[in-house]
Coordinates of C-alpha atoms in Angstrom, one line a residue:
Chain A
M1 CA 11.2 -27.1 -2.7
A2 CA 9.2 -24.9 -5.0
L3 CA 8.4 -21.3 -3.8
L4 CA 4.8 -21.5 -4.9
E5 CA 2.9 -24.7 -5.4
I6 CA -0.8 -24.7 -6.4
K7 CA -2.6 -27.9 -6.6
N8 CA -6.1 -28.6 -8.0
L9 CA -7.3 -25.1 -7.3
S10 CA -10.9 -24.4 -8.2
I11 CA -13.5 -21.8 -7.4
Q12 CA -17.2 -21.9 -8.2
F13 CA -19.3 -18.8 -8.5
G14 CA -22.9 -20.1 -8.6
G15 CA -23.0 -22.2 -11.7
L16 CA -19.7 -20.9 -13.1
R17 CA -16.5 -22.6 -12.4
A18 CA -14.2 -19.6 -12.9
V19 CA -11.0 -21.5 -12.2
D20 CA -11.0 -25.3 -12.6
D21 CA -8.3 -27.7 -11.5
F22 CA -5.5 -25.2 -11.7
N23 CA -2.0 -26.4 -11.1
L24 CA 1.1 -24.3 -11.0
T25 CA 4.7 -24.6 -9.6
V26 CA 6.9 -21.6 -9.5
E27 CA 10.5 -22.0 -8.5
K28 CA 12.4 -19.4 -6.6
G29 CA 13.8 -16.8 -9.0
D30 CA 11.3 -17.6 -11.8
L31 CA 9.8 -15.0 -14.0
Y32 CA 6.6 -16.7 -14.8
G33 CA 3.8 -15.5 -17.1
L34 CA 0.1 -16.3 -16.8
I35 CA -1.7 -15.5 -20.1
G36 CA -5.0 -16.2 -21.7
P37 CA -7.9 -14.5 -23.5
N38 CA -10.1 -12.1 -21.6
G39 CA -12.3 -13.8 -19.0
A40 CA -10.1 -16.8 -18.8
G41 CA -9.8 -16.5 -15.0
K42 CA -6.3 -15.1 -14.7
T43 CA -7.1 -12.3 -12.2
T44 CA -9.3 -14.8 -10.3
V45 CA -6.2 -16.9 -9.8
F46 CA -4.5 -13.9 -8.3
N47 CA -7.4 -13.1 -6.1
L48 CA -7.4 -16.7 -4.9
L49 CA -3.6 -16.5 -4.3
T50 CA -3.9 -13.4 -2.2
G51 CA -6.9 -14.5 -0.2
E52 CA -9.4 -12.1 -1.8
Y53 CA -11.4 -15.1 -2.7
K54 CA -11.5 -18.4 -0.9
P55 CA -11.1 -21.5 -3.1
T56 CA -13.8 -24.1 -3.4
E57 CA -11.1 -26.8 -3.7
G58 CA -7.4 -27.0 -3.8
V59 CA -4.3 -26.2 -1.9
I60 CA -1.9 -23.2 -2.2
K61 CA 1.5 -23.6 -0.6
L62 CA 4.2 -20.9 -0.2
E63 CA 7.5 -22.5 0.7
D64 CA 5.7 -25.6 1.8
K65 CA 3.5 -23.6 4.1
D66 CA -0.2 -24.0 3.4
I67 CA -1.7 -20.5 2.9
T68 CA -5.0 -21.7 1.5
G69 CA -7.9 -19.7 2.9
M70 CA -5.8 -17.3 4.9
S71 CA -6.8 -13.6 5.0
T72 CA -5.3 -11.1 2.6
I73 CA -3.4 -9.5 5.4
D74 CA -1.8 -12.8 6.6
I75 CA -1.0 -13.9 3.1
N76 CA 0.8 -10.6 2.5
R77 CA 2.7 -11.1 5.7
A78 CA 3.6 -14.6 4.6
G79 CA 5.3 -13.0 1.6
V80 CA 2.9 -12.5 -1.3
A81 CA 2.5 -8.9 -2.7
R82 CA 0.5 -7.9 -5.7
T83 CA -0.5 -5.0 -8.0
F84 CA -3.9 -4.6 -9.5
Q85 CA -5.3 -4.6 -13.0
N86 CA -7.2 -1.4 -12.3
I87 CA -4.6 0.7 -10.4
R88 CA -5.4 0.9 -6.7
L89 CA -3.2 3.6 -5.2
F90 CA -3.8 5.6 -2.0
K91 CA -4.7 8.6 -4.2
D92 CA -4.9 11.3 -1.7
Q93 CA -1.5 10.6 -0.2
S94 CA 1.9 11.4 -1.5
V95 CA 4.0 9.0 -3.6
L96 CA 6.4 8.6 -0.6
D97 CA 3.5 7.8 1.8
N98 CA 2.2 5.2 -0.6
V99 CA 5.4 3.3 -0.3
K100 CA 5.6 4.0 3.5
I101 CA 2.2 2.3 3.9
G102 CA 3.8 -0.7 2.1
L103 CA 6.5 -0.6 4.8
H104 CA 3.9 -0.7 7.5
N105 CA 4.8 -4.2 8.8
Q106 CA 8.5 -3.7 8.3
F107 CA 9.0 -0.8 10.6
R108 CA 7.2 -0.3 13.9
Y109 CA 6.8 2.2 16.7
S110 CA 4.0 2.5 19.1
P111 CA 1.1 5.0 18.6
V112 CA 2.1 6.5 21.9
A113 CA 5.5 7.3 20.5
A114 CA 3.7 9.0 17.6
V115 CA 1.4 11.1 19.7
L116 CA 4.2 12.2 22.1
R117 CA 6.7 12.6 19.3
L118 CA 9.2 10.4 21.1
P119 CA 12.7 9.9 19.7
S120 CA 11.7 6.5 18.4
Y121 CA 9.1 8.1 16.2
F122 CA 11.7 10.3 14.5
A123 CA 14.3 7.5 14.2
V124 CA 11.9 5.0 12.7
E125 CA 10.3 7.6 10.4
K126 CA 13.8 8.5 9.1
Q127 CA 14.6 4.8 8.4
M128 CA 11.2 4.5 6.6
N129 CA 11.9 7.5 4.5
E130 CA 15.3 6.2 3.5
K131 CA 14.0 2.8 2.6
A132 CA 11.0 4.2 0.7
L133 CA 13.2 6.6 -1.3
E134 CA 15.6 3.8 -2.1
L135 CA 12.7 1.8 -3.5
L136 CA 11.3 4.8 -5.4
A137 CA 14.7 5.4 -6.9
V138 CA 14.6 1.9 -8.5
F139 CA 11.5 3.2 -10.5
D140 CA 12.8 6.7 -11.0
L141 CA 10.1 8.0 -8.8
D142 CA 12.3 9.5 -6.0
T143 CA 12.1 13.0 -7.5
E144 CA 8.3 12.9 -7.3
A145 CA 8.2 11.7 -3.7
D146 CA 6.1 14.7 -2.6
T147 CA 3.6 14.5 -5.5
L148 CA 0.1 13.3 -4.8
A149 CA -0.2 9.8 -6.1
S150 CA -3.3 10.7 -8.2
N151 CA -1.3 13.4 -10.0
L152 CA 1.3 11.0 -11.4
P153 CA 1.0 10.0 -15.1
Y154 CA -0.5 6.7 -15.7
G155 CA 2.7 4.8 -16.4
K156 CA 4.3 6.1 -13.2
Q157 CA 1.2 5.1 -11.2
R158 CA 1.7 1.5 -12.3
K159 CA 5.3 1.7 -11.3
L160 CA 4.4 3.2 -7.9
E161 CA 2.1 0.3 -7.4
I162 CA 5.0 -2.1 -8.0
A163 CA 7.2 -0.1 -5.6
R164 CA 4.5 -0.2 -2.9
A165 CA 4.2 -4.0 -3.3
M166 CA 8.0 -4.4 -3.2
A167 CA 7.9 -2.4 0.1
T168 CA 6.2 -5.2 1.9
N169 CA 9.4 -7.3 1.3
P170 CA 7.6 -10.1 -0.5
K171 CA 9.0 -13.5 -1.6
L172 CA 6.6 -13.6 -4.5
L173 CA 5.5 -10.6 -6.5
L174 CA 2.2 -10.8 -8.5
L175 CA 1.8 -8.3 -11.3
D176 CA -1.6 -8.0 -12.8
E177 CA -1.2 -6.6 -16.3
P178 CA 1.6 -4.2 -15.4
A179 CA 1.9 -2.9 -18.9
A180 CA -1.8 -2.2 -19.5
G181 CA -2.3 1.2 -21.0
M182 CA 1.4 1.9 -21.3
N183 CA 2.9 3.2 -24.6
P184 CA 5.7 1.2 -26.2
N185 CA 8.4 3.3 -24.5
E186 CA 6.9 2.9 -21.1
T187 CA 6.5 -0.8 -21.6
E188 CA 10.2 -1.0 -22.6
E189 CA 11.1 0.9 -19.3
L190 CA 8.9 -1.4 -17.3
M191 CA 10.6 -4.5 -18.7
E192 CA 13.9 -3.1 -17.7
D193 CA 12.5 -2.4 -14.2
I194 CA 11.1 -5.9 -13.8
R195 CA 14.4 -7.4 -14.9
F196 CA 16.2 -5.1 -12.5
I197 CA 14.2 -5.9 -9.4
R198 CA 14.4 -9.6 -10.2
E199 CA 18.2 -9.4 -10.3
K200 CA 18.7 -6.9 -7.5
F201 CA 16.3 -8.4 -5.0
G202 CA 16.3 -12.0 -6.3
M203 CA 12.5 -11.6 -6.7
T204 CA 10.3 -14.3 -7.9
I205 CA 7.6 -12.8 -10.2
L206 CA 4.4 -14.1 -11.5
L207 CA 2.7 -11.8 -14.0
I208 CA -0.5 -11.6 -16.0
E209 CA -0.1 -9.8 -19.3
H210 CA -1.7 -9.3 -22.7
D211 CA 1.2 -7.5 -24.2
M212 CA 3.0 -10.4 -26.1
R213 CA 6.1 -8.3 -26.6
L214 CA 6.5 -8.1 -22.8
V215 CA 5.6 -11.7 -22.2
S216 CA 7.9 -13.1 -24.8
G217 CA 10.6 -10.6 -23.8
I218 CA 10.9 -11.4 -20.2
C219 CA 9.0 -14.4 -19.1
E220 CA 10.8 -17.7 -19.1
K221 CA 7.8 -19.9 -18.5
L222 CA 4.1 -19.5 -19.3
T223 CA 0.8 -21.0 -18.3
V224 CA -2.1 -20.4 -20.6
L225 CA -5.6 -20.3 -19.2
N226 CA -8.7 -20.6 -21.2
F227 CA -12.2 -20.8 -19.8
G228 CA -10.8 -21.4 -16.3
R229 CA -8.7 -24.4 -17.3
I230 CA -5.1 -24.8 -18.2
L231 CA -4.6 -25.0 -21.9
T232 CA -0.9 -25.6 -21.7
Q233 CA 2.2 -24.7 -19.7
G234 CA 5.9 -24.8 -20.2
P235 CA 8.9 -22.7 -21.5
T236 CA 7.7 -19.5 -23.3
R237 CA 8.9 -20.4 -26.7
D238 CA 7.2 -23.8 -26.8
V239 CA 3.9 -22.4 -25.4
L240 CA 3.7 -19.5 -27.8
S241 CA 4.2 -21.8 -30.8
N242 CA 1.6 -24.2 -29.6
P243 CA -1.3 -24.2 -32.2
E244 CA -3.8 -24.6 -29.3
V245 CA -2.7 -21.3 -27.9
I246 CA -2.8 -19.5 -31.2
K247 CA -6.3 -20.9 -31.6
A248 CA -7.5 -19.7 -28.2
Y249 CA -6.2 -16.2 -29.0
L250 CA -7.2 -15.8 -32.6
G251 CA -10.2 -18.2 -32.8
D252 CA -10.9 -21.1 -35.0
D253 CA -10.9 -20.9 -38.7
Chain B
M1 CA 13.1 14.5 4.7
N2 CA 11.2 17.7 4.1
N3 CA 7.9 15.7 4.1
I4 CA 8.0 15.3 7.8
K5 CA 9.0 18.9 8.4
K6 CA 6.2 20.2 6.1
T7 CA 3.4 18.3 7.8
S8 CA 4.7 19.1 11.3
R9 CA 4.9 22.8 10.3
N10 CA 1.3 22.6 9.1
N11 CA 0.4 21.0 12.5
M12 CA 2.2 23.6 14.4
G13 CA 0.1 26.2 12.5
T14 CA -3.1 24.5 13.7
I15 CA -1.9 24.2 17.2
G16 CA -0.6 27.8 17.2
M17 CA -4.0 29.0 16.0
I18 CA -5.7 27.4 19.0
I19 CA -3.2 28.8 21.4
A20 CA -3.3 32.3 19.8
A21 CA -7.1 32.3 20.0
F22 CA -6.9 31.3 23.7
V23 CA -4.4 34.1 24.5
I24 CA -6.5 36.7 22.7
V25 CA -9.6 35.7 24.5
Q26 CA -7.8 35.7 27.8
I27 CA -6.5 39.2 27.1
L28 CA -9.9 40.5 26.1
K29 CA -11.4 38.9 29.2
T30 CA -8.9 40.7 31.5
A31 CA -9.5 43.9 29.6
G32 CA -13.2 43.4 30.3
M33 CA -14.1 43.5 26.6
I34 CA -16.1 40.3 26.6
N35 CA -19.7 40.6 27.6
S36 CA -21.4 38.0 29.7
Q37 CA -23.2 36.5 26.7
M38 CA -19.9 35.9 24.9
D39 CA -18.4 34.7 28.2
G40 CA -21.1 32.1 28.5
L41 CA -20.3 30.8 25.0
L42 CA -16.6 30.1 25.6
V43 CA -17.1 26.6 27.1
P44 CA -19.6 25.5 24.5
L45 CA -17.2 26.7 21.8
C46 CA -14.5 24.4 23.2
V47 CA -17.1 21.6 23.4
Y48 CA -18.1 22.0 19.8
A49 CA -14.6 22.5 18.4
T50 CA -13.5 19.3 20.2
M51 CA -16.5 17.5 18.7
A52 CA -15.5 18.7 15.3
V53 CA -12.0 17.3 15.9
S54 CA -13.5 14.0 17.0
L55 CA -15.9 13.6 14.1
N56 CA -13.3 14.7 11.6
L57 CA -11.2 11.7 12.7
V58 CA -14.1 9.3 11.7
V59 CA -15.4 11.1 8.7
G60 CA -12.4 12.9 7.3
I61 CA -9.5 10.6 8.2
L62 CA -11.1 7.1 8.5
G63 CA -13.6 8.0 5.8
E64 CA -16.7 6.5 7.4
L65 CA -19.9 8.6 7.8
S66 CA -21.1 8.7 11.4
L67 CA -24.4 10.4 12.1
G68 CA -24.5 9.5 15.8
H69 CA -21.6 11.4 17.3
A70 CA -23.9 13.3 19.7
G71 CA -24.6 9.9 21.2
F72 CA -21.0 9.5 22.3
M73 CA -21.0 13.0 23.7
C74 CA -24.2 12.2 25.6
V75 CA -22.6 9.1 27.1
G76 CA -19.5 11.1 28.2
A77 CA -21.7 13.8 29.6
F78 CA -23.9 11.5 31.7
A79 CA -21.0 9.2 32.8
S80 CA -18.9 12.2 34.0
A81 CA -21.8 14.0 35.6
F82 CA -22.8 10.9 37.4
F83 CA -19.2 10.4 38.6
S84 CA -19.0 14.0 39.9
K85 CA -22.3 13.7 41.7
V86 CA -21.2 10.4 43.4
V87 CA -17.9 11.7 44.6
E88 CA -18.9 15.4 45.0
Q89 CA -18.3 15.5 48.7
S90 CA -15.3 13.3 48.9
M91 CA -12.9 15.0 46.5
G92 CA -11.5 18.4 45.7
T93 CA -12.6 20.2 42.6
F94 CA -9.5 19.7 40.6
P95 CA -8.9 15.9 40.9
R96 CA -12.7 15.4 40.7
F97 CA -13.1 17.2 37.4
L98 CA -9.9 15.6 36.0
L99 CA -11.2 12.2 36.9
A100 CA -14.7 13.0 35.6
I101 CA -13.3 13.9 32.2
L102 CA -11.3 10.7 32.1
V103 CA -14.4 8.7 33.2
G104 CA -16.5 10.5 30.5
G105 CA -13.8 9.7 27.9
A106 CA -13.3 6.1 29.0
V107 CA -17.1 5.2 29.2
A108 CA -17.7 6.8 25.7
G109 CA -14.6 4.9 24.5
V110 CA -16.0 1.6 25.7
F111 CA -19.3 2.4 24.0
G112 CA -17.4 3.4 20.8
F113 CA -15.5 0.1 20.9
L114 CA -18.7 -2.0 21.5
I115 CA -20.7 -0.2 18.9
G116 CA -17.7 -0.3 16.5
I117 CA -17.6 -4.1 16.5
P118 CA -20.8 -4.6 14.6
V119 CA -21.0 -1.2 12.9
L120 CA -17.6 -1.1 11.3
R121 CA -18.5 -4.3 9.3
L122 CA -20.9 -2.1 7.4
K123 CA -20.0 0.4 4.7
G124 CA -21.2 3.8 3.6
D125 CA -24.9 4.5 4.0
Y126 CA -25.5 1.4 6.1
L127 CA -22.9 2.5 8.6
A128 CA -24.4 6.0 8.7
I129 CA -27.9 4.7 9.4
V130 CA -26.7 2.4 12.2
T131 CA -24.7 5.2 13.9
L132 CA -27.8 7.5 13.6
A133 CA -29.9 4.9 15.3
F134 CA -27.3 4.5 18.0
G135 CA -27.3 8.2 18.8
E136 CA -31.1 8.2 19.1
I137 CA -31.1 5.0 21.3
I138 CA -28.6 6.5 23.7
K139 CA -30.5 9.7 24.0
N140 CA -33.8 7.8 24.7
L141 CA -32.1 5.4 27.1
M142 CA -30.9 8.3 29.2
N143 CA -34.5 9.6 29.4
V144 CA -35.7 6.4 31.1
L145 CA -32.7 5.8 33.3
Y146 CA -33.2 6.3 37.0
V147 CA -30.3 6.0 39.4
G148 CA -30.5 6.8 43.1
R149 CA -28.2 6.4 46.0
D150 CA -28.8 5.7 49.7
A151 CA -27.0 4.1 52.6
A152 CA -27.4 0.7 50.9
G153 CA -25.6 1.8 47.8
L154 CA -26.7 2.6 44.2
H155 CA -30.1 1.6 42.8
F156 CA -30.9 1.4 39.1
S157 CA -34.2 1.3 37.3
I158 CA -35.5 1.9 33.8
K159 CA -39.1 2.2 34.9
D160 CA -39.7 5.1 37.3
A161 CA -38.2 6.8 40.4
A162 CA -40.5 4.9 42.8
S163 CA -39.2 1.5 41.8
L164 CA -35.7 2.5 43.0
N165 CA -37.1 1.9 46.6
L166 CA -34.7 4.5 48.0
M167 CA -34.5 4.9 51.8
E168 CA -35.4 8.1 53.6
D169 CA -32.0 9.6 53.2
G170 CA -31.8 8.5 49.5
E171 CA -30.8 10.9 46.8
M172 CA -31.7 10.8 43.1
I173 CA -28.7 11.0 40.8
I174 CA -30.2 10.4 37.4
N175 CA -33.8 11.2 37.4
G176 CA -35.1 9.9 34.1
P177 CA -36.4 12.6 31.8
L178 CA -35.3 15.2 34.4
G179 CA -31.7 14.1 34.0
I180 CA -29.0 15.0 36.4
T181 CA -29.3 18.2 38.3
G182 CA -26.8 20.0 40.4
T183 CA -23.6 18.8 38.7
P184 CA -20.8 20.9 40.0
F185 CA -19.8 23.8 37.8
D186 CA -16.3 22.7 37.2
A187 CA -15.9 23.5 33.6
N188 CA -14.2 26.7 32.6
F189 CA -12.6 28.1 29.5
V190 CA -9.1 27.1 30.5
V191 CA -10.0 23.4 30.9
G192 CA -12.0 23.6 27.7
F193 CA -9.0 25.0 25.9
L194 CA -6.8 22.3 27.3
I195 CA -9.2 19.5 26.2
L196 CA -9.4 21.0 22.7
L197 CA -5.6 21.4 22.5
I198 CA -4.8 17.9 23.7
S199 CA -7.4 16.3 21.4
T200 CA -6.0 18.3 18.4
V201 CA -2.4 17.4 19.2
V202 CA -3.3 13.7 19.6
V203 CA -5.3 13.6 16.4
L204 CA -2.7 15.5 14.3
N205 CA 0.3 13.6 15.6
L206 CA -1.4 10.3 15.1
T207 CA -2.5 11.2 11.6
N208 CA 1.0 12.0 10.6
S209 CA 2.4 8.7 11.7
R210 CA 2.4 5.1 10.8
T211 CA -1.0 4.6 12.4
G212 CA -2.5 7.6 10.6
R213 CA -1.2 6.5 7.2
A214 CA -2.7 3.1 7.8
I215 CA -6.0 4.6 8.6
M216 CA -6.0 6.9 5.6
A217 CA -4.9 3.9 3.4
I218 CA -8.1 2.1 4.5
R219 CA -10.1 5.2 3.5
D220 CA -8.4 5.6 0.1
N221 CA -8.5 2.0 -0.9
R222 CA -9.5 -0.8 1.4
I223 CA -8.5 -3.6 -0.9
A224 CA -5.1 -2.2 -1.6
A225 CA -4.5 -1.6 2.2
G226 CA -5.2 -5.2 2.8
S227 CA -2.9 -6.3 0.0
V228 CA 0.0 -4.6 1.7
G229 CA -0.8 -6.1 5.0
V230 CA -2.5 -3.3 6.9
P231 CA -4.8 -4.8 9.5
I232 CA -8.0 -3.1 8.5
T233 CA -10.4 -4.0 11.4
K234 CA -7.8 -3.1 14.0
Y235 CA -7.2 0.4 12.6
K236 CA -10.9 1.1 11.9
M237 CA -11.6 0.2 15.5
A238 CA -8.8 2.2 16.9
A239 CA -9.9 5.4 15.0
F240 CA -13.5 4.9 15.9
T241 CA -12.8 4.3 19.6
L242 CA -10.4 7.2 19.8
S243 CA -13.0 9.4 18.3
A244 CA -15.5 8.3 20.8
V245 CA -13.1 9.0 23.7
I246 CA -12.6 12.5 22.5
A247 CA -16.3 13.0 22.1
G248 CA -16.8 11.7 25.6
C249 CA -14.3 14.2 27.0
A250 CA -16.2 16.9 25.2
G251 CA -19.3 15.6 26.8
A252 CA -17.7 15.8 30.2
L253 CA -16.9 19.4 29.6
Y254 CA -20.4 20.1 28.4
S255 CA -22.2 18.5 31.4
H256 CA -20.0 20.4 34.0
N257 CA -21.2 23.6 32.4
L258 CA -24.9 23.0 32.9
S259 CA -27.1 23.2 36.0
S260 CA -29.3 20.5 34.8
L261 CA -28.3 17.8 32.3
I262 CA -31.2 16.5 30.3
A263 CA -31.0 14.3 27.3
T264 CA -33.2 16.4 25.1
P265 CA -33.2 16.1 21.3
A266 CA -31.9 19.7 21.1
R267 CA -28.8 18.7 23.0
F268 CA -27.9 15.2 22.0
G269 CA -30.3 14.4 19.1
Y270 CA -30.0 13.9 15.5
N271 CA -29.8 17.6 14.7
M272 CA -26.7 17.9 16.9
S273 CA -25.0 15.1 15.1
I274 CA -25.7 16.7 11.8
L275 CA -24.4 20.0 13.1
F276 CA -21.1 18.3 13.9
L277 CA -21.1 16.8 10.5
V278 CA -21.6 20.3 9.0
F279 CA -18.5 21.5 10.9
V280 CA -16.5 18.8 9.3
V281 CA -17.8 19.1 5.8
L282 CA -17.6 22.9 5.8
G283 CA -14.1 22.8 7.2
G284 CA -13.0 20.7 4.3
I285 CA -13.3 17.0 5.1
G286 CA -10.1 15.7 6.6
S287 CA -8.8 19.1 7.7
T288 CA -8.7 19.3 11.5
R289 CA -8.0 23.0 11.4
G290 CA -10.9 23.7 9.0
A291 CA -13.3 21.7 11.2
I292 CA -12.3 23.8 14.3
I293 CA -12.7 27.1 12.4
A294 CA -16.0 26.0 11.0
S295 CA -17.3 24.9 14.4
I296 CA -16.3 28.3 16.0
I297 CA -17.9 30.4 13.2
L298 CA -21.1 28.4 13.1
T299 CA -21.4 28.4 16.9
L300 CA -20.9 32.2 17.1
L301 CA -23.0 33.1 14.1
P302 CA -26.5 32.5 15.6
E303 CA -25.5 34.6 18.6
V304 CA -23.9 37.4 16.7
L305 CA -27.0 37.5 14.4
R306 CA -29.4 37.6 17.3
F307 CA -30.2 41.3 16.7
M308 CA -31.7 40.4 13.4
A309 CA -34.5 38.6 15.2
D310 CA -36.6 36.7 12.7
Y311 CA -34.1 36.9 9.9
R312 CA -31.5 35.3 12.0
M313 CA -31.7 31.8 10.6
L314 CA -32.1 33.1 7.1
I315 CA -28.9 35.0 7.2
Y316 CA -27.2 32.0 8.9
S317 CA -28.1 29.7 6.0
I318 CA -26.9 32.2 3.5
I319 CA -23.6 32.5 5.2
L320 CA -23.4 28.7 5.3
I321 CA -23.9 28.5 1.6
V322 CA -21.3 31.3 0.9
M323 CA -18.8 29.5 3.2
M324 CA -19.4 26.3 1.4
I325 CA -18.7 27.9 -2.0
I326 CA -15.6 29.7 -0.8
N327 CA -14.2 26.6 0.8
W328 CA -14.9 24.2 -2.0
N329 CA -14.8 26.2 -5.2
P330 CA -11.5 25.3 -7.0
K331 CA -10.8 28.9 -8.0
S332 CA -11.3 30.4 -4.5
R333 CA -9.3 27.6 -3.0
A334 CA -6.5 28.3 -5.4
W335 CA -6.7 32.0 -4.4
I336 CA -6.6 31.3 -0.7
Q337 CA -3.7 29.0 -1.1
K338 CA -1.8 31.5 -3.2
H339 CA -2.3 34.3 -0.6
R340 CA -1.6 32.2 2.5
P341 CA 1.5 33.2 4.4
G342 CA 4.4 30.7 4.1
N343 CA 3.2 29.5 0.8
V344 CA 6.7 29.6 -0.7
I345 CA 7.6 26.5 1.4
R346 CA 4.4 24.8 0.8
S347 CA 3.8 25.9 -2.8
R348 CA 4.8 22.7 -4.4
R349 CA 2.3 20.5 -2.5
E350 CA -0.4 23.1 -2.8
A351 CA 0.1 23.4 -6.5
S352 CA -0.5 19.7 -6.7
E353 CA -3.5 19.8 -4.4
A354 CA -5.0 22.7 -6.3
G355 CA -4.6 20.6 -9.5
K356 CA -6.4 17.8 -7.8
E357 CA -9.3 20.0 -6.7
G358 CA -9.5 21.4 -10.2
R359 CA -10.2 18.0 -11.8

């Protein structure tokens, strides 16, 4: 049983078929890359996967459970977490609180306990803090737990977004251009972190990326999108040497 | 984790400020140093400060602009005054007023919930316009509402007093544009202080919890909040309804301090809603403590400036502008934060906040 199975996924915006007949199978533990030129429909696939858009046609299955058309919130609860191409942090809250919001559905106490400051409030908050700091430590952000999210440097903001997504305890992690705007050193660190969370948490990761060094460095399988359609898919090495792919990226002679 | 300690210390500061203000006023009162004019202002001060806490929850913490908060206060005021009139003879002062406050809060909460269902689907300006309309509708509805009571029970009408068909012994409770007269004078400064204190504690404790973080996550980035599984509608409704409940309680306090409760524009109209918004904005959006301080200063100012006669409102507006600059200018904010007591503990967070303001 594949972790994620997408069949014949399509979405139409007016006259534009942004994603057309998209098929994808991701096995548990895969590190899968989704690449393609700008405007190919990669982020649209993510938005369809997370319920931000409703598909015109097609089926999305997570561990054989049909999640097509479910709300963003229910899809997250089913086990899909994501980051965003244009970073979306809770800017006016601390780094720690950003991750604690990710833990929202993991740890519970009633609002009454919060208002009356009952023992359960303190006990659960303590657990949340420990769990959040543990996650932040993975990304070397634990020392900045009290910093406002908007005051973090760019590269760290991207990492915090991954930490927040991880906090929802997902089965599948979607990373939308995690290395965008990072310098080579930061990208190198990010690659380490992605490998690490995959090993430590047994995470399945599907990522969109333009940085070919990252893609060829960590992804085992690739799907190439062009104009909303699949150009080719398969093991990274085969895909990257495919003349069709090179043509799509560099243009025709 | 020092994060919890820090925020709770900050909360204790706000709560301590309210208690300290109460104690000082009580001492001055016993010493006879408060004149009757000031004495008469004490309950309205509590009402307005509570309204500031209530609106700050919607505007500052939930991040939605509501321009109809006087409407919720109006609902609470009329519901509680109506309740007090109905049970006036059959209950003692204390349980009656306590129940009246709860009734005011509950009825306003129901309105908040019902209004919230359609309104919270809207965003930004649209939401502001609809809440503004709600405030006006409530006020006008109260002006055409007639309720009377006789041996046969309660009679309602939205036409005129005569169509109630009251019997000889009948008694008008809500008399259209004449409102409710003869509500028992149950409100006093102690009750007002308690309502303000409880509202503040509830809002502050809730803000620094799982619920509050979820609400602020929706404010900061709705899409990201959804992506981590925060149920957006649920928390928006919860915050809006709680805010309406608090406004309703403030309304109950307000109506039990008046001999005749009339839904005039001056009391529950658009200008009042804007005034509450001014409290929140001036206090620094999102800061409960700031909203309370701003509400007290802006309620006292017109009275203190009364000796200036015609120049009163001119000075008032100048002070408003100066306060705005002091409160929002990055340099003055940095100065205030640097010279605030206890800044050693908070310095780190404040430094980062000042950096943010300075952007």
